[in-house]
Amino acid sequence: MDKKQLQQRVTEQRRRVRRRLTIRGVLSLLVVLTFIRCAFMQRYENMFVCVLSLVLLAMPTLIEKQLAIDIPPMMEAIIYCFIYAAEILGEINSFYTIIPGWDTMLHTINGFLVAAVGFCLVDLFNRSERFTFKLSPLFLAIVAFCFSMTVGVLWEFFEFTADQVMHTDMQKDYVVHEVNTVSLNPDGLNVPVHVPIESVIVNGEDWTEQLGGYLDIGLIDTMKDLQVNCIGAIAFSIIGFFYVKHRGKGKLAAALIPVVLDPEKEKSKKDEQNREPNDE
């Protein structure tokens, strides 16, 4: 590699690090300001969420170093924004309840991101054959999809457990206007009966006047979250499939898929960078 190419690579690397630190720095500053506001309001649970957010914002860099991978700038920016949108905007600023579809959007993105992690893990396990793609593209896409869906299911388990044990409402409720059930079939047959909900009295209050129907306790939210997680997982699996099929080509896939680094090449690159000032 000549000096000009090395200098261009070093310059691009510095710009990339600067962009990364700028995005993370701005979001971290906003989290700190939110922490101070919560401290004045004595909202200690939200203060813990802020601390957790700062830890999560530092995780991509730590993961890169520990696993010897390179997270593309676009993917890293999406991860940072996702953390801020979920923890600070969603939990603390109540965007989950104020903005319709906020939770759905984040679950879709989560399915997409986790599929990318699953795709990268397969390459980590197969790092002796780095990007020769000995495994079939379809197999890698299926693994990425299954990994994303597994994480999505485990998260729904966590939400259900938190609601039951800590009396939270992570599984947001939905208003149901009608039911189809075999339990109310007068003949006892396994044939569903359609029942419109016209009146629901709970603790002496008519919920149909206040809510317009019966309040579901989270099943609909859980299934909706898994469905949009599935959509995100499928979207990335398709991108990953063609990325593998065309041997790592494609700007979109390259901007979203973490790359496993070659330790020897990284060591050689650092040696070249260290020698560059001496050569000048």
PDB file of C-alpha atoms in Angstrom:
ATOM      1  CA  MET A   1       0.000   0.000   0.000  1.00  0.00           C
ATOM      2  CA  ASP A   2       1.466   3.404  -1.014  1.00  0.00           C
ATOM      3  CA  LYS A   3       1.575   6.453   1.226  1.00  0.00           C
ATOM      4  CA  LYS A   4      -1.349   8.156  -0.494  1.00  0.00           C
ATOM      5  CA  GLN A   5      -3.689   5.202  -0.031  1.00  0.00           C
ATOM      6  CA  LEU A   6      -2.610   4.801   3.584  1.00  0.00           C
ATOM      7  CA  GLN A   7      -3.173   8.482   4.266  1.00  0.00           C
ATOM      8  CA  GLN A   8      -6.637   8.327   2.725  1.00  0.00           C
ATOM      9  CA  ARG A   9      -7.545   5.331   4.842  1.00  0.00           C
ATOM     10  CA  VAL A  10      -6.259   6.980   8.015  1.00  0.00           C
ATOM     11  CA  THR A  11      -8.172  10.180   7.208  1.00  0.00           C
ATOM     12  CA  GLU A  12     -11.394   8.243   6.568  1.00  0.00           C
ATOM     13  CA  GLN A  13     -10.935   6.328   9.820  1.00  0.00           C
ATOM     14  CA  ARG A  14     -10.521   9.582  11.745  1.00  0.00           C
ATOM     15  CA  ARG A  15     -13.649  11.055  10.166  1.00  0.00           C
ATOM     16  CA  ARG A  16     -15.558   7.919  11.048  1.00  0.00           C
ATOM     17  CA  VAL A  17     -14.437   8.038  14.681  1.00  0.00           C
ATOM     18  CA  ARG A  18     -15.342  11.728  14.827  1.00  0.00           C
ATOM     19  CA  ARG A  19     -18.854  11.082  13.529  1.00  0.00           C
ATOM     20  CA  ARG A  20     -19.297   8.232  15.986  1.00  0.00           C
ATOM     21  CA  LEU A  21     -18.175  10.316  18.947  1.00  0.00           C
ATOM     22  CA  THR A  22     -20.377  13.221  17.829  1.00  0.00           C
ATOM     23  CA  ILE A  23     -23.573  11.152  17.666  1.00  0.00           C
ATOM     24  CA  ARG A  24     -22.867   9.324  20.905  1.00  0.00           C
ATOM     25  CA  GLY A  25     -21.697  12.529  22.593  1.00  0.00           C
ATOM     26  CA  VAL A  26     -24.842  14.481  21.706  1.00  0.00           C
ATOM     27  CA  LEU A  27     -27.149  11.667  22.827  1.00  0.00           C
ATOM     28  CA  SER A  28     -25.141  11.126  26.017  1.00  0.00           C
ATOM     29  CA  LEU A  29     -25.414  14.845  26.821  1.00  0.00           C
ATOM     30  CA  LEU A  30     -29.181  14.687  26.362  1.00  0.00           C
ATOM     31  CA  VAL A  31     -29.316  11.659  28.658  1.00  0.00           C
ATOM     32  CA  VAL A  32     -27.295  13.506  31.324  1.00  0.00           C
ATOM     33  CA  LEU A  33     -29.645  16.501  31.106  1.00  0.00           C
ATOM     34  CA  THR A  34     -32.604  14.135  31.472  1.00  0.00           C
ATOM     35  CA  PHE A  35     -30.901  12.560  34.499  1.00  0.00           C
ATOM     36  CA  ILE A  36     -30.530  15.985  36.136  1.00  0.00           C
ATOM     37  CA  ARG A  37     -34.169  16.806  35.438  1.00  0.00           C
ATOM     38  CA  CYS A  38     -35.300  13.503  36.940  1.00  0.00           C
ATOM     39  CA  ALA A  39     -33.112  14.143  39.997  1.00  0.00           C
ATOM     40  CA  PHE A  40     -34.841  17.484  40.623  1.00  0.00           C
ATOM     41  CA  MET A  41     -38.213  15.779  40.207  1.00  0.00           C
ATOM     42  CA  GLN A  42     -37.091  12.903  42.512  1.00  0.00           C
ATOM     43  CA  ARG A  43     -37.990  10.290  39.901  1.00  0.00           C
ATOM     44  CA  TYR A  44     -35.434   7.727  40.957  1.00  0.00           C
ATOM     45  CA  GLU A  45     -36.590   4.960  38.619  1.00  0.00           C
ATOM     46  CA  ASN A  46     -36.077   7.251  35.647  1.00  0.00           C
ATOM     47  CA  MET A  47     -32.640   8.174  36.957  1.00  0.00           C
ATOM     48  CA  PHE A  48     -31.755   4.484  36.827  1.00  0.00           C
ATOM     49  CA  VAL A  49     -33.038   4.327  33.238  1.00  0.00           C
ATOM     50  CA  CYS A  50     -30.709   7.225  32.360  1.00  0.00           C
ATOM     51  CA  VAL A  51     -27.716   5.416  33.855  1.00  0.00           C
ATOM     52  CA  LEU A  52     -28.687   2.262  31.966  1.00  0.00           C
ATOM     53  CA  SER A  53     -28.934   4.283  28.751  1.00  0.00           C
ATOM     54  CA  LEU A  54     -25.405   5.661  29.193  1.00  0.00           C
ATOM     55  CA  VAL A  55     -24.108   2.118  29.669  1.00  0.00           C
ATOM     56  CA  LEU A  56     -25.936   0.922  26.559  1.00  0.00           C
ATOM     57  CA  LEU A  57     -24.561   3.815  24.506  1.00  0.00           C
ATOM     58  CA  ALA A  58     -21.048   2.674  25.380  1.00  0.00           C
ATOM     59  CA  MET A  59     -21.712  -0.968  24.512  1.00  0.00           C
ATOM     60  CA  PRO A  60     -21.142  -0.878  20.715  1.00  0.00           C
ATOM     61  CA  THR A  61     -17.567   0.342  21.161  1.00  0.00           C
ATOM     62  CA  LEU A  62     -16.859  -2.260  23.849  1.00  0.00           C
ATOM     63  CA  ILE A  63     -18.370  -5.032  21.734  1.00  0.00           C
ATOM     64  CA  GLU A  64     -16.227  -4.023  18.765  1.00  0.00           C
ATOM     65  CA  LYS A  65     -13.075  -4.316  20.856  1.00  0.00           C
ATOM     66  CA  GLN A  66     -14.005  -7.532  22.640  1.00  0.00           C
ATOM     67  CA  LEU A  67     -15.286  -9.439  19.591  1.00  0.00           C
ATOM     68  CA  ALA A  68     -12.899  -7.893  17.051  1.00  0.00           C
ATOM     69  CA  ILE A  69     -15.677  -6.735  14.751  1.00  0.00           C
ATOM     70  CA  ASP A  70     -16.327  -3.526  12.869  1.00  0.00           C
ATOM     71  CA  ILE A  71     -19.840  -2.074  13.139  1.00  0.00           C
ATOM     72  CA  PRO A  72     -20.624   0.086  10.073  1.00  0.00           C
ATOM     73  CA  PRO A  73     -21.276   3.774  10.870  1.00  0.00           C
ATOM     74  CA  MET A  74     -24.890   3.664   9.653  1.00  0.00           C
ATOM     75  CA  MET A  75     -25.696   0.619  11.772  1.00  0.00           C
ATOM     76  CA  GLU A  76     -23.993   2.147  14.797  1.00  0.00           C
ATOM     77  CA  ALA A  77     -25.963   5.385  14.383  1.00  0.00           C
ATOM     78  CA  ILE A  78     -29.211   3.389  14.187  1.00  0.00           C
ATOM     79  CA  ILE A  79     -28.269   1.535  17.374  1.00  0.00           C
ATOM     80  CA  TYR A  80     -27.547   4.781  19.245  1.00  0.00           C
ATOM     81  CA  CYS A  81     -30.803   6.374  18.113  1.00  0.00           C
ATOM     82  CA  PHE A  82     -32.726   3.192  18.944  1.00  0.00           C
ATOM     83  CA  ILE A  83     -31.402   3.180  22.521  1.00  0.00           C
ATOM     84  CA  TYR A  84     -32.303   6.836  23.016  1.00  0.00           C
ATOM     85  CA  ALA A  85     -35.733   6.433  21.430  1.00  0.00           C
ATOM     86  CA  ALA A  86     -36.583   3.360  23.516  1.00  0.00           C
ATOM     87  CA  GLU A  87     -35.233   4.334  26.929  1.00  0.00           C
ATOM     88  CA  ILE A  88     -35.385   8.128  27.107  1.00  0.00           C
ATOM     89  CA  LEU A  89     -38.166   9.090  24.710  1.00  0.00           C
ATOM     90  CA  GLY A  90     -40.228   5.943  25.147  1.00  0.00           C
ATOM     91  CA  GLU A  91     -39.944   5.207  28.865  1.00  0.00           C
ATOM     92  CA  ILE A  92     -39.198   8.576  30.485  1.00  0.00           C
ATOM     93  CA  ASN A  93     -41.009  10.944  28.106  1.00  0.00           C
ATOM     94  CA  SER A  94     -43.939   8.514  27.642  1.00  0.00           C
ATOM     95  CA  PHE A  95     -43.750   8.370  23.847  1.00  0.00           C
ATOM     96  CA  TYR A  96     -45.064   4.804  24.089  1.00  0.00           C
ATOM     97  CA  THR A  97     -48.452   6.140  25.166  1.00  0.00           C
ATOM     98  CA  ILE A  98     -48.394   9.644  23.676  1.00  0.00           C
ATOM     99  CA  ILE A  99     -47.386   8.739  20.104  1.00  0.00           C
ATOM    100  CA  PRO A 100     -49.390   5.937  18.444  1.00  0.00           C
ATOM    101  CA  GLY A 101     -47.173   3.353  16.807  1.00  0.00           C
ATOM    102  CA  TRP A 102     -44.003   4.317  18.691  1.00  0.00           C
ATOM    103  CA  ASP A 103     -43.721   0.873  20.289  1.00  0.00           C
ATOM    104  CA  THR A 104     -44.512  -0.819  16.979  1.00  0.00           C
ATOM    105  CA  MET A 105     -41.788   1.137  15.191  1.00  0.00           C
ATOM    106  CA  LEU A 106     -39.172   0.243  17.808  1.00  0.00           C
ATOM    107  CA  HIS A 107     -40.077  -3.459  17.802  1.00  0.00           C
ATOM    108  CA  THR A 108     -39.740  -3.510  14.017  1.00  0.00           C
ATOM    109  CA  ILE A 109     -36.303  -1.894  14.225  1.00  0.00           C
ATOM    110  CA  ASN A 110     -35.364  -4.264  17.034  1.00  0.00           C
ATOM    111  CA  GLY A 111     -36.170  -7.285  14.869  1.00  0.00           C
ATOM    112  CA  PHE A 112     -34.000  -5.806  12.129  1.00  0.00           C
ATOM    113  CA  LEU A 113     -31.043  -5.047  14.437  1.00  0.00           C
ATOM    114  CA  VAL A 114     -31.086  -8.376  16.249  1.00  0.00           C
ATOM    115  CA  ALA A 115     -31.148 -10.220  12.925  1.00  0.00           C
ATOM    116  CA  ALA A 116     -27.967  -8.314  12.047  1.00  0.00           C
ATOM    117  CA  VAL A 117     -26.397  -9.466  15.317  1.00  0.00           C
ATOM    118  CA  GLY A 118     -27.386 -13.069  14.601  1.00  0.00           C
ATOM    119  CA  PHE A 119     -25.903 -12.830  11.132  1.00  0.00           C
ATOM    120  CA  CYS A 120     -22.623 -11.528  12.563  1.00  0.00           C
ATOM    121  CA  LEU A 121     -22.506 -14.231  15.240  1.00  0.00           C
ATOM    122  CA  VAL A 122     -22.593 -16.929  12.579  1.00  0.00           C
ATOM    123  CA  ASP A 123     -19.560 -15.340  10.978  1.00  0.00           C
ATOM    124  CA  LEU A 124     -17.839 -15.163  14.367  1.00  0.00           C
ATOM    125  CA  PHE A 125     -18.346 -18.895  14.817  1.00  0.00           C
ATOM    126  CA  ASN A 126     -17.043 -19.410  11.321  1.00  0.00           C
ATOM    127  CA  ARG A 127     -14.228 -16.858  11.516  1.00  0.00           C
ATOM    128  CA  SER A 128     -11.595 -19.285  10.250  1.00  0.00           C
ATOM    129  CA  GLU A 129     -13.388 -19.046   6.901  1.00  0.00           C
ATOM    130  CA  ARG A 130     -13.881 -15.282   7.027  1.00  0.00           C
ATOM    131  CA  PHE A 131     -16.325 -14.183   4.361  1.00  0.00           C
ATOM    132  CA  THR A 132     -15.674 -17.092   2.075  1.00  0.00           C
ATOM    133  CA  PHE A 133     -19.281 -18.017   2.908  1.00  0.00           C
ATOM    134  CA  LYS A 134     -18.853 -21.741   3.081  1.00  0.00           C
ATOM    135  CA  LEU A 135     -22.335 -21.925   4.594  1.00  0.00           C
ATOM    136  CA  SER A 136     -25.184 -21.408   2.164  1.00  0.00           C
ATOM    137  CA  PRO A 137     -26.782 -17.950   1.949  1.00  0.00           C
ATOM    138  CA  LEU A 138     -30.191 -19.419   2.776  1.00  0.00           C
ATOM    139  CA  PHE A 139     -28.837 -21.063   5.925  1.00  0.00           C
ATOM    140  CA  LEU A 140     -27.289 -17.810   7.162  1.00  0.00           C
ATOM    141  CA  ALA A 141     -30.523 -15.925   6.457  1.00  0.00           C
ATOM    142  CA  ILE A 142     -32.561 -18.519   8.375  1.00  0.00           C
ATOM    143  CA  VAL A 143     -30.173 -18.380  11.342  1.00  0.00           C
ATOM    144  CA  ALA A 144     -30.383 -14.578  11.438  1.00  0.00           C
ATOM    145  CA  PHE A 145     -34.191 -14.730  11.295  1.00  0.00           C
ATOM    146  CA  CYS A 146     -34.470 -17.414  14.006  1.00  0.00           C
ATOM    147  CA  PHE A 147     -32.034 -15.582  16.276  1.00  0.00           C
ATOM    148  CA  SER A 148     -34.034 -12.363  15.977  1.00  0.00           C
ATOM    149  CA  MET A 149     -37.337 -14.099  16.686  1.00  0.00           C
ATOM    150  CA  THR A 150     -35.873 -15.948  19.678  1.00  0.00           C
ATOM    151  CA  VAL A 151     -34.694 -12.679  21.226  1.00  0.00           C
ATOM    152  CA  GLY A 152     -38.109 -11.155  20.512  1.00  0.00           C
ATOM    153  CA  VAL A 153     -39.889 -14.018  22.289  1.00  0.00           C
ATOM    154  CA  LEU A 154     -37.535 -13.796  25.277  1.00  0.00           C
ATOM    155  CA  TRP A 155     -38.227 -10.075  25.520  1.00  0.00           C
ATOM    156  CA  GLU A 156     -41.977 -10.718  25.591  1.00  0.00           C
ATOM    157  CA  PHE A 157     -41.358 -13.270  28.367  1.00  0.00           C
ATOM    158  CA  PHE A 158     -39.552 -10.520  30.273  1.00  0.00           C
ATOM    159  CA  GLU A 159     -42.409  -8.059  29.749  1.00  0.00           C
ATOM    160  CA  PHE A 160     -44.977 -10.590  30.967  1.00  0.00           C
ATOM    161  CA  THR A 161     -42.860 -11.474  34.027  1.00  0.00           C
ATOM    162  CA  ALA A 162     -42.359  -7.801  34.901  1.00  0.00           C
ATOM    163  CA  ASP A 163     -46.099  -7.145  34.647  1.00  0.00           C
ATOM    164  CA  GLN A 164     -46.937 -10.117  36.859  1.00  0.00           C
ATOM    165  CA  VAL A 165     -44.189  -9.730  39.481  1.00  0.00           C
ATOM    166  CA  MET A 166     -43.508  -5.991  39.614  1.00  0.00           C
ATOM    167  CA  HIS A 167     -47.021  -4.875  38.590  1.00  0.00           C
ATOM    168  CA  THR A 168     -45.825  -2.834  35.620  1.00  0.00           C
ATOM    169  CA  ASP A 169     -47.635  -2.409  32.306  1.00  0.00           C
ATOM    170  CA  MET A 170     -44.944  -3.243  29.765  1.00  0.00           C
ATOM    171  CA  GLN A 171     -47.499  -5.248  27.799  1.00  0.00           C
ATOM    172  CA  LYS A 172     -49.706  -2.333  26.872  1.00  0.00           C
ATOM    173  CA  ASP A 173     -53.446  -2.956  27.034  1.00  0.00           C
ATOM    174  CA  TYR A 174     -55.840  -2.700  24.096  1.00  0.00           C
ATOM    175  CA  VAL A 175     -59.550  -1.969  24.020  1.00  0.00           C
ATOM    176  CA  VAL A 176     -61.514  -4.913  22.582  1.00  0.00           C
ATOM    177  CA  HIS A 177     -64.921  -4.209  21.036  1.00  0.00           C
ATOM    178  CA  GLU A 178     -65.939  -7.783  20.248  1.00  0.00           C
ATOM    179  CA  VAL A 179     -64.951 -11.382  20.956  1.00  0.00           C
ATOM    180  CA  ASN A 180     -65.299 -14.694  19.163  1.00  0.00           C
ATOM    181  CA  THR A 181     -65.439 -17.564  21.657  1.00  0.00           C
ATOM    182  CA  VAL A 182     -66.597 -21.154  21.909  1.00  0.00           C
ATOM    183  CA  SER A 183     -67.056 -20.761  25.678  1.00  0.00           C
ATOM    184  CA  LEU A 184     -70.366 -18.939  25.142  1.00  0.00           C
ATOM    185  CA  ASN A 185     -71.741 -21.384  22.597  1.00  0.00           C
ATOM    186  CA  PRO A 186     -75.129 -22.402  24.085  1.00  0.00           C
ATOM    187  CA  ASP A 187     -74.897 -25.885  22.562  1.00  0.00           C
ATOM    188  CA  GLY A 188     -71.389 -26.533  23.940  1.00  0.00           C
ATOM    189  CA  LEU A 189     -70.037 -27.098  20.454  1.00  0.00           C
ATOM    190  CA  ASN A 190     -66.580 -26.184  19.275  1.00  0.00           C
ATOM    191  CA  VAL A 191     -68.034 -23.401  17.155  1.00  0.00           C
ATOM    192  CA  PRO A 192     -67.117 -19.797  17.977  1.00  0.00           C
ATOM    193  CA  VAL A 193     -69.889 -17.372  18.825  1.00  0.00           C
ATOM    194  CA  HIS A 194     -69.512 -13.713  17.840  1.00  0.00           C
ATOM    195  CA  VAL A 195     -70.286 -11.464  20.806  1.00  0.00           C
ATOM    196  CA  PRO A 196     -70.176  -7.652  20.471  1.00  0.00           C
ATOM    197  CA  ILE A 197     -69.198  -5.954  23.728  1.00  0.00           C
ATOM    198  CA  GLU A 198     -71.913  -3.457  24.575  1.00  0.00           C
ATOM    199  CA  SER A 199     -71.496  -3.157  28.338  1.00  0.00           C
ATOM    200  CA  VAL A 200     -68.670  -3.912  30.784  1.00  0.00           C
ATOM    201  CA  ILE A 201     -69.153  -3.112  34.467  1.00  0.00           C
ATOM    202  CA  VAL A 202     -65.980  -3.211  36.610  1.00  0.00           C
ATOM    203  CA  ASN A 203     -66.053  -2.062  40.257  1.00  0.00           C
ATOM    204  CA  GLY A 204     -69.312  -0.280  39.578  1.00  0.00           C
ATOM    205  CA  GLU A 205     -67.930   1.643  36.579  1.00  0.00           C
ATOM    206  CA  ASP A 206     -69.100   1.178  33.012  1.00  0.00           C
ATOM    207  CA  TRP A 207     -65.914   0.728  30.942  1.00  0.00           C
ATOM    208  CA  THR A 208     -67.843   1.041  27.699  1.00  0.00           C
ATOM    209  CA  GLU A 209     -68.542   4.696  28.504  1.00  0.00           C
ATOM    210  CA  GLN A 210     -64.915   5.402  29.420  1.00  0.00           C
ATOM    211  CA  LEU A 211     -63.006   3.096  27.058  1.00  0.00           C
ATOM    212  CA  GLY A 212     -65.528   1.951  24.494  1.00  0.00           C
ATOM    213  CA  GLY A 213     -65.109  -1.757  25.228  1.00  0.00           C
ATOM    214  CA  TYR A 214     -63.308  -4.420  27.227  1.00  0.00           C
ATOM    215  CA  LEU A 215     -59.679  -3.808  28.247  1.00  0.00           C
ATOM    216  CA  ASP A 216     -57.374  -6.539  26.941  1.00  0.00           C
ATOM    217  CA  ILE A 217     -54.500  -7.349  29.325  1.00  0.00           C
ATOM    218  CA  GLY A 218     -51.628  -7.530  26.859  1.00  0.00           C
ATOM    219  CA  LEU A 219     -52.156 -10.464  24.505  1.00  0.00           C
ATOM    220  CA  ILE A 220     -52.821  -8.267  21.481  1.00  0.00           C
ATOM    221  CA  ASP A 221     -49.780  -6.110  22.237  1.00  0.00           C
ATOM    222  CA  THR A 222     -47.564  -9.188  22.564  1.00  0.00           C
ATOM    223  CA  MET A 223     -48.701 -10.675  19.278  1.00  0.00           C
ATOM    224  CA  LYS A 224     -48.391  -7.333  17.494  1.00  0.00           C
ATOM    225  CA  ASP A 225     -44.841  -6.908  18.811  1.00  0.00           C
ATOM    226  CA  LEU A 226     -43.871 -10.384  17.612  1.00  0.00           C
ATOM    227  CA  GLN A 227     -45.438  -9.753  14.214  1.00  0.00           C
ATOM    228  CA  VAL A 228     -43.525  -6.518  13.593  1.00  0.00           C
ATOM    229  CA  ASN A 229     -40.370  -8.125  14.995  1.00  0.00           C
ATOM    230  CA  CYS A 230     -40.886 -10.829  12.387  1.00  0.00           C
ATOM    231  CA  ILE A 231     -41.203  -8.184   9.657  1.00  0.00           C
ATOM    232  CA  GLY A 232     -37.924  -6.573  10.711  1.00  0.00           C
ATOM    233  CA  ALA A 233     -36.188  -9.953  10.904  1.00  0.00           C
ATOM    234  CA  ILE A 234     -37.423 -10.942   7.441  1.00  0.00           C
ATOM    235  CA  ALA A 235     -36.276  -7.614   5.987  1.00  0.00           C
ATOM    236  CA  PHE A 236     -32.738  -8.033   7.262  1.00  0.00           C
ATOM    237  CA  SER A 237     -32.612 -11.736   6.414  1.00  0.00           C
ATOM    238  CA  ILE A 238     -33.397 -10.879   2.795  1.00  0.00           C
ATOM    239  CA  ILE A 239     -30.642  -8.243   2.773  1.00  0.00           C
ATOM    240  CA  GLY A 240     -28.234 -10.712   4.377  1.00  0.00           C
ATOM    241  CA  PHE A 241     -29.167 -13.439   1.903  1.00  0.00           C
ATOM    242  CA  PHE A 242     -28.240 -11.332  -1.123  1.00  0.00           C
ATOM    243  CA  TYR A 243     -25.177  -9.983   0.685  1.00  0.00           C
ATOM    244  CA  VAL A 244     -23.860 -13.513   1.098  1.00  0.00           C
ATOM    245  CA  LYS A 245     -25.020 -14.647  -2.334  1.00  0.00           C
ATOM    246  CA  HIS A 246     -23.049 -11.885  -4.033  1.00  0.00           C
ATOM    247  CA  ARG A 247     -19.974 -12.391  -1.837  1.00  0.00           C
ATOM    248  CA  GLY A 248     -20.253  -9.288   0.319  1.00  0.00           C
ATOM    249  CA  LYS A 249     -21.171  -6.820  -2.421  1.00  0.00           C
ATOM    250  CA  GLY A 250     -23.857  -4.190  -2.083  1.00  0.00           C
ATOM    251  CA  LYS A 251     -23.677  -0.765  -0.439  1.00  0.00           C
ATOM    252  CA  LEU A 252     -26.856  -1.173   1.626  1.00  0.00           C
ATOM    253  CA  ALA A 253     -25.813  -4.506   3.136  1.00  0.00           C
ATOM    254  CA  ALA A 254     -22.257  -3.292   3.744  1.00  0.00           C
ATOM    255  CA  ALA A 255     -23.639  -0.299   5.655  1.00  0.00           C
ATOM    256  CA  LEU A 256     -25.711  -2.531   7.949  1.00  0.00           C
ATOM    257  CA  ILE A 257     -23.791  -5.766   8.520  1.00  0.00           C
ATOM    258  CA  PRO A 258     -20.972  -5.912  11.122  1.00  0.00           C
ATOM    259  CA  VAL A 259     -17.712  -7.230   9.716  1.00  0.00           C
ATOM    260  CA  VAL A 260     -15.402  -9.642  11.510  1.00  0.00           C
ATOM    261  CA  LEU A 261     -11.900  -8.193  11.524  1.00  0.00           C
ATOM    262  CA  ASP A 262      -8.768 -10.104  10.612  1.00  0.00           C
ATOM    263  CA  PRO A 263      -6.341  -9.700  13.550  1.00  0.00           C
ATOM    264  CA  GLU A 264      -3.297 -10.024  11.283  1.00  0.00           C
ATOM    265  CA  LYS A 265      -4.543  -7.368   8.887  1.00  0.00           C
ATOM    266  CA  GLU A 266      -5.459  -5.043  11.739  1.00  0.00           C
ATOM    267  CA  LYS A 267      -2.006  -5.458  13.274  1.00  0.00           C
ATOM    268  CA  SER A 268      -0.375  -4.782   9.912  1.00  0.00           C
ATOM    269  CA  LYS A 269      -2.545  -1.701   9.414  1.00  0.00           C
ATOM    270  CA  LYS A 270      -1.571  -0.310  12.805  1.00  0.00           C
ATOM    271  CA  ASP A 271       2.108  -0.926  12.069  1.00  0.00           C
ATOM    272  CA  GLU A 272       1.767   0.960   8.803  1.00  0.00           C
ATOM    273  CA  GLN A 273       0.055   3.858  10.549  1.00  0.00           C
ATOM    274  CA  ASN A 274       2.783   3.972  13.183  1.00  0.00           C
ATOM    275  CA  ARG A 275       5.476   3.985  10.531  1.00  0.00           C
ATOM    276  CA  GLU A 276       3.830   6.728   8.498  1.00  0.00           C
ATOM    277  CA  PRO A 277       5.077   9.693  10.599  1.00  0.00           C
ATOM    278  CA  ASN A 278       8.623   8.295  10.530  1.00  0.00           C
ATOM    279  CA  ASP A 279       8.518   7.966   6.766  1.00  0.00           C
ATOM    280  CA  GLU A 280       7.580  11.613   6.434  1.00  0.00           C
TER     281      GLU A 280
END
